[in-house]
Amino acid sequence: MTATTAIDLNADLGEGFGRWQLTDDEQLLSVVSSANVACGFHAGDAITMRRVCDLAAERGVMIGAQVSYRDLAGFGRRAMDVPPAELAAEVAYQIGALEVFARAAGARVAYVKPHGALHNRVVHDEEQAGAVIDGVLLADAALPVLGLAGSRLLERAREAGLLAVPEAFADRAYTEKGTLVPRGRAGAVITDPDAVVERSVRLARIGQITSQAGSSIDVRARSLCLHGDTPGAVELARRVRRGLEESGVRVEAFV
C-alpha cells in the first residue's frame, strides 16, 4: 500500500449535556483538524453545539455532524432498530441543527460521521447504511461522509455520488476482517500511549495496522480518529500529532 504524507485528525467533541461535560473541547481543538460535534441525540445540546462551532471556526477546524441513534441515556452506544425513513429524517434533523450554529460561527457543516452503535451498524447493515445516506442527501447532497474504511456506509456514499472518506482508529483493536473489536471485549481499547502513537504513524505512512490476533492488515484511511472521552485524551492527542509530524506526516483536513 502506498504511504501517505498527510492525514486528517478527527475527534468526537461537544459530548456533554447541560452542566455535564465529557470532552475537553477547547484543548482538543488545538490539536485536531476536524471536529465531530455531537448533535443532541447521544450527547450535546444547543449551547454546547454553539460553543464548539465558535471555537472550531476560530481555529480553522472543520466542523462535522456526528449523528447517532436517539439515545441520550445510553450515549448512543445501545443497539436500536429504527425504521429507515425515520432514521433518514433524524439524520437530516441532526445535521440541520448543527448547521445553524456552524453558520452563525461563519462556517458550515463540512461532513457527516455516525457515532457509536449507529457507526458500528452501518459497517455491515445495508438498510441502515442506506438510511444514513438518504438523511445526508436530504440535508445537503454535497456533504462528504466519514466512516470506517471498508464499510457499507462508504460504499453507499460512493454509489450516491458523495465523497466517501475512510477513517481508522489507532486506539481501537481490529479484527482480522478489518472491523473494530466490540468495546465489551477484553483489549478492545488500546490504552498504552506509545502503542497508540506507533499505530498512528504506521497507519499514516504505510496503511497497515496490527489486528488483535497479531497479523498485519491493510487499512486505507484519510482520517484518524482520536477519542475525546478517554482519560488523558488531550495529552494522547498531542503525542499522536507530534509523532506524526516528526515522522514526516502532515496533519491537515481532508477537504
Short mmCIF file of C-alpha atoms in Angstrom, two decimals:
data_model
loop_
_atom_site.label_atom_id
_atom_site.label_comp_id
_atom_site.label_asym_id
_atom_site.label_seq_id
_atom_site.Cartn_x
_atom_site.Cartn_y
_atom_site.Cartn_z
CA MET A 1 0.00 0.00 0.00
CA THR A 2 1.25 3.47 -0.87
CA ALA A 3 2.40 5.59 2.05
CA THR A 4 0.65 8.90 2.61
CA THR A 5 2.26 12.20 3.55
CA ALA A 6 -0.88 13.78 5.00
CA ILE A 7 -3.70 12.69 7.29
CA ASP A 8 -6.65 14.30 9.00
CA LEU A 9 -7.09 14.02 12.77
CA ASN A 10 -10.69 13.94 13.97
CA ALA A 11 -12.12 13.77 17.48
CA ASP A 12 -15.60 13.48 18.98
CA LEU A 13 -16.39 16.80 20.66
CA GLY A 14 -19.30 18.56 22.34
CA GLU A 15 -20.17 15.39 24.22
CA GLY A 16 -21.87 16.99 27.18
CA PHE A 17 -25.37 17.94 28.22
CA GLY A 18 -26.36 20.82 30.48
CA ARG A 19 -23.91 21.06 33.38
CA TRP A 20 -22.27 17.74 32.46
CA GLN A 21 -19.21 17.88 30.18
CA LEU A 22 -17.25 14.88 29.00
CA THR A 23 -14.74 16.18 26.46
CA ASP A 24 -12.11 18.92 26.78
CA ASP A 25 -13.25 20.63 23.62
CA GLU A 26 -11.07 23.72 23.84
CA GLN A 27 -7.82 21.80 24.27
CA LEU A 28 -8.61 19.14 21.68
CA LEU A 29 -9.47 21.83 19.13
CA SER A 30 -5.85 22.95 19.35
CA VAL A 31 -4.73 19.50 18.14
CA VAL A 32 -7.25 18.11 15.64
CA SER A 33 -8.10 19.24 12.13
CA SER A 34 -11.72 18.00 12.18
CA ALA A 35 -14.31 18.10 14.96
CA ASN A 36 -17.13 15.55 15.10
CA VAL A 37 -19.72 17.55 17.01
CA ALA A 38 -22.49 15.75 18.92
CA CYS A 39 -25.87 16.93 17.61
CA GLY A 40 -28.10 16.29 20.61
CA PHE A 41 -29.17 12.68 20.12
CA HIS A 42 -26.39 10.85 22.01
CA ALA A 43 -24.92 13.95 23.69
CA GLY A 44 -24.74 17.68 23.15
CA ASP A 45 -27.25 20.48 23.48
CA ALA A 46 -27.84 23.83 21.80
CA ILE A 47 -25.41 25.89 23.86
CA THR A 48 -22.70 23.22 23.63
CA MET A 49 -23.08 22.94 19.86
CA ARG A 50 -22.85 26.71 19.50
CA ARG A 51 -19.77 26.95 21.72
CA VAL A 52 -17.89 24.17 19.91
CA CYS A 53 -18.75 25.61 16.49
CA ASP A 54 -17.50 29.03 17.57
CA LEU A 55 -14.22 27.58 18.83
CA ALA A 56 -13.74 25.37 15.77
CA ALA A 57 -14.36 28.24 13.37
CA GLU A 58 -11.90 30.48 15.24
CA ARG A 59 -9.18 27.83 14.91
CA GLY A 60 -9.86 26.76 11.35
CA VAL A 61 -11.01 23.28 12.35
CA MET A 62 -13.57 21.56 10.11
CA ILE A 63 -16.99 21.05 11.68
CA GLY A 64 -18.62 17.66 11.21
CA ALA A 65 -22.07 16.48 12.29
CA GLN A 66 -21.77 13.39 14.45
CA VAL A 67 -25.16 11.77 14.04
CA SER A 68 -26.47 8.92 16.14
CA TYR A 69 -29.48 6.97 17.29
CA ARG A 70 -31.76 8.87 19.68
CA ASP A 71 -30.17 7.51 22.86
CA LEU A 72 -29.06 10.10 25.41
CA ALA A 73 -29.27 7.66 28.32
CA GLY A 74 -27.03 5.13 26.59
CA PHE A 75 -24.66 7.65 25.00
CA GLY A 76 -25.67 6.33 21.59
CA ARG A 77 -23.96 3.01 22.22
CA ARG A 78 -27.03 0.81 22.55
CA ALA A 79 -28.21 -1.20 19.56
CA MET A 80 -31.53 0.08 18.21
CA ASP A 81 -33.83 -0.84 15.35
CA VAL A 82 -35.05 2.35 13.72
CA PRO A 83 -37.17 2.25 10.56
CA PRO A 84 -35.17 3.55 7.57
CA ALA A 85 -37.46 6.51 6.82
CA GLU A 86 -37.35 7.59 10.46
CA LEU A 87 -33.58 7.21 10.67
CA ALA A 88 -33.06 9.23 7.47
CA ALA A 89 -35.23 12.04 8.84
CA GLU A 90 -33.42 12.02 12.18
CA VAL A 91 -30.00 12.14 10.48
CA ALA A 92 -31.11 15.15 8.42
CA TYR A 93 -32.57 16.77 11.56
CA GLN A 94 -29.26 16.48 13.41
CA ILE A 95 -27.27 17.89 10.50
CA GLY A 96 -29.68 20.80 10.21
CA ALA A 97 -29.47 21.62 13.91
CA LEU A 98 -25.68 21.80 13.81
CA GLU A 99 -25.69 23.78 10.56
CA VAL A 100 -27.48 26.67 12.30
CA PHE A 101 -24.63 27.07 14.77
CA ALA A 102 -21.90 26.45 12.22
CA ARG A 103 -23.28 29.23 10.02
CA ALA A 104 -23.60 31.56 12.99
CA ALA A 105 -19.88 30.99 13.59
CA GLY A 106 -19.07 31.87 9.98
CA ALA A 107 -18.51 28.28 8.92
CA ARG A 108 -20.51 25.35 7.55
CA VAL A 109 -21.05 21.71 8.42
CA ALA A 110 -18.32 20.13 6.29
CA TYR A 111 -19.04 16.39 6.66
CA VAL A 112 -21.10 13.76 8.48
CA LYS A 113 -19.95 10.89 10.68
CA PRO A 114 -22.11 8.32 12.51
CA HIS A 115 -21.49 7.69 16.21
CA GLY A 116 -21.48 4.67 18.48
CA ALA A 117 -24.00 1.91 17.78
CA LEU A 118 -25.05 3.55 14.52
CA HIS A 119 -21.41 3.74 13.41
CA ASN A 120 -20.97 0.03 14.12
CA ARG A 121 -24.27 -0.93 12.48
CA VAL A 122 -23.61 0.79 9.15
CA VAL A 123 -20.32 -1.04 8.73
CA HIS A 124 -22.31 -4.08 7.54
CA ASP A 125 -26.05 -3.25 7.55
CA GLU A 126 -27.20 -2.34 4.04
CA GLU A 127 -30.56 -0.89 5.08
CA GLN A 128 -29.30 1.29 7.91
CA ALA A 129 -26.34 2.49 5.83
CA GLY A 130 -28.73 3.47 3.07
CA ALA A 131 -30.93 5.33 5.54
CA VAL A 132 -27.98 7.37 6.82
CA ILE A 133 -27.03 8.29 3.26
CA ASP A 134 -30.65 9.22 2.50
CA GLY A 135 -30.54 11.53 5.51
CA VAL A 136 -27.31 13.15 4.35
CA LEU A 137 -28.77 13.69 0.87
CA LEU A 138 -31.89 15.22 2.40
CA ALA A 139 -29.81 17.70 4.38
CA ASP A 140 -27.13 18.53 1.79
CA ALA A 141 -26.26 16.42 -1.23
CA ALA A 142 -22.71 17.82 -1.27
CA LEU A 143 -21.63 16.66 2.19
CA PRO A 144 -18.75 14.16 2.49
CA VAL A 145 -19.31 11.10 4.68
CA LEU A 146 -16.65 9.94 7.14
CA GLY A 147 -16.75 6.29 8.13
CA LEU A 148 -14.80 3.12 8.82
CA ALA A 149 -12.59 2.06 5.93
CA GLY A 150 -14.25 -0.77 4.02
CA SER A 151 -17.71 -0.15 5.48
CA ARG A 152 -21.01 -0.50 3.68
CA LEU A 153 -21.70 3.12 4.62
CA LEU A 154 -18.85 4.36 2.46
CA GLU A 155 -19.90 2.09 -0.40
CA ARG A 156 -23.42 3.57 -0.29
CA ALA A 157 -21.97 7.08 -0.11
CA ARG A 158 -19.94 6.47 -3.28
CA GLU A 159 -22.97 4.99 -5.02
CA ALA A 160 -24.88 8.19 -4.18
CA GLY A 161 -22.13 10.39 -5.59
CA LEU A 162 -20.91 11.62 -2.21
CA LEU A 163 -17.27 11.94 -1.18
CA ALA A 164 -16.56 8.87 0.97
CA VAL A 165 -13.73 9.46 3.44
CA PRO A 166 -12.26 6.34 5.11
CA GLU A 167 -11.06 6.61 8.69
CA ALA A 168 -9.09 4.43 11.08
CA PHE A 169 -8.73 4.14 14.86
CA ALA A 170 -5.29 3.87 16.39
CA ASP A 171 -6.67 3.32 19.91
CA ARG A 172 -9.10 0.53 18.99
CA ALA A 173 -8.31 -3.12 18.40
CA TYR A 174 -9.10 -4.54 14.95
CA THR A 175 -10.40 -7.94 13.90
CA GLU A 176 -8.85 -9.94 11.07
CA LYS A 177 -11.63 -8.63 8.81
CA GLY A 178 -10.64 -5.00 9.36
CA THR A 179 -13.55 -4.16 11.66
CA LEU A 180 -13.34 -2.86 15.23
CA VAL A 181 -13.35 -5.29 18.14
CA PRO A 182 -16.57 -4.58 20.12
CA ARG A 183 -16.00 -2.41 23.18
CA GLY A 184 -17.32 -5.08 25.52
CA ARG A 185 -14.47 -7.45 24.72
CA ALA A 186 -11.12 -7.50 26.51
CA GLY A 187 -8.47 -5.39 24.82
CA ALA A 188 -10.93 -3.57 22.57
CA VAL A 189 -9.45 -0.19 23.55
CA ILE A 190 -5.67 0.37 23.29
CA THR A 191 -4.55 2.30 26.38
CA ASP A 192 -0.75 2.31 26.04
CA PRO A 193 0.17 5.80 24.69
CA ASP A 194 3.35 4.55 23.00
CA ALA A 195 1.38 1.85 21.20
CA VAL A 196 -1.26 4.34 20.05
CA VAL A 197 1.40 6.68 18.64
CA GLU A 198 3.21 3.82 16.88
CA ARG A 199 -0.05 2.55 15.38
CA SER A 200 -0.96 6.07 14.22
CA VAL A 201 2.34 6.56 12.40
CA ARG A 202 2.15 3.12 10.81
CA LEU A 203 -1.41 3.75 9.63
CA ALA A 204 -0.48 7.09 8.09
CA ARG A 205 2.79 6.04 6.47
CA ILE A 206 2.16 2.51 5.20
CA GLY A 207 -1.57 1.95 5.63
CA GLN A 208 -1.33 -1.02 7.95
CA ILE A 209 -2.36 -1.90 11.48
CA THR A 210 -1.83 -4.99 13.63
CA SER A 211 -5.00 -6.93 14.37
CA GLN A 212 -5.84 -8.24 17.82
CA ALA A 213 -4.70 -11.67 16.60
CA GLY A 214 -1.28 -10.25 15.71
CA SER A 215 -1.38 -10.13 11.93
CA SER A 216 -0.88 -7.05 9.73
CA ILE A 217 -3.96 -5.88 7.87
CA ASP A 218 -4.30 -3.17 5.26
CA VAL A 219 -6.33 -0.12 6.32
CA ARG A 220 -6.54 2.67 3.77
CA ALA A 221 -7.54 5.79 5.70
CA ARG A 222 -7.57 9.53 5.07
CA SER A 223 -8.57 10.41 8.63
CA LEU A 224 -7.52 9.13 12.04
CA CYS A 225 -9.96 9.25 14.96
CA LEU A 226 -8.78 10.31 18.42
CA HIS A 227 -11.34 9.61 21.12
CA GLY A 228 -12.03 12.64 23.29
CA ASP A 229 -13.83 10.76 26.08
CA THR A 230 -10.91 8.67 27.33
CA PRO A 231 -8.68 9.59 30.32
CA GLY A 232 -5.71 11.67 29.24
CA ALA A 233 -7.26 12.28 25.81
CA VAL A 234 -5.69 15.70 25.29
CA GLU A 235 -2.13 14.65 26.06
CA LEU A 236 -2.52 11.49 23.98
CA ALA A 237 -3.81 13.56 21.05
CA ARG A 238 -0.82 15.88 21.34
CA ARG A 239 1.57 12.93 21.37
CA VAL A 240 -0.08 11.40 18.32
CA ARG A 241 0.13 14.65 16.36
CA ARG A 242 3.75 15.18 17.39
CA GLY A 243 4.63 11.61 16.42
CA LEU A 244 3.02 12.00 13.01
CA GLU A 245 4.73 15.29 12.27
CA GLU A 246 8.11 14.03 13.44
CA SER A 247 7.75 11.08 11.06
CA GLY A 248 7.10 13.42 8.14
CA VAL A 249 3.30 13.17 8.01
CA ARG A 250 1.38 16.44 7.61
CA VAL A 251 -1.80 16.84 9.64
CA GLU A 252 -4.45 18.51 7.50
CA ALA A 253 -8.20 18.36 6.95
CA PHE A 254 -9.46 16.06 4.19
CA VAL A 255 -11.40 18.83 2.40
#
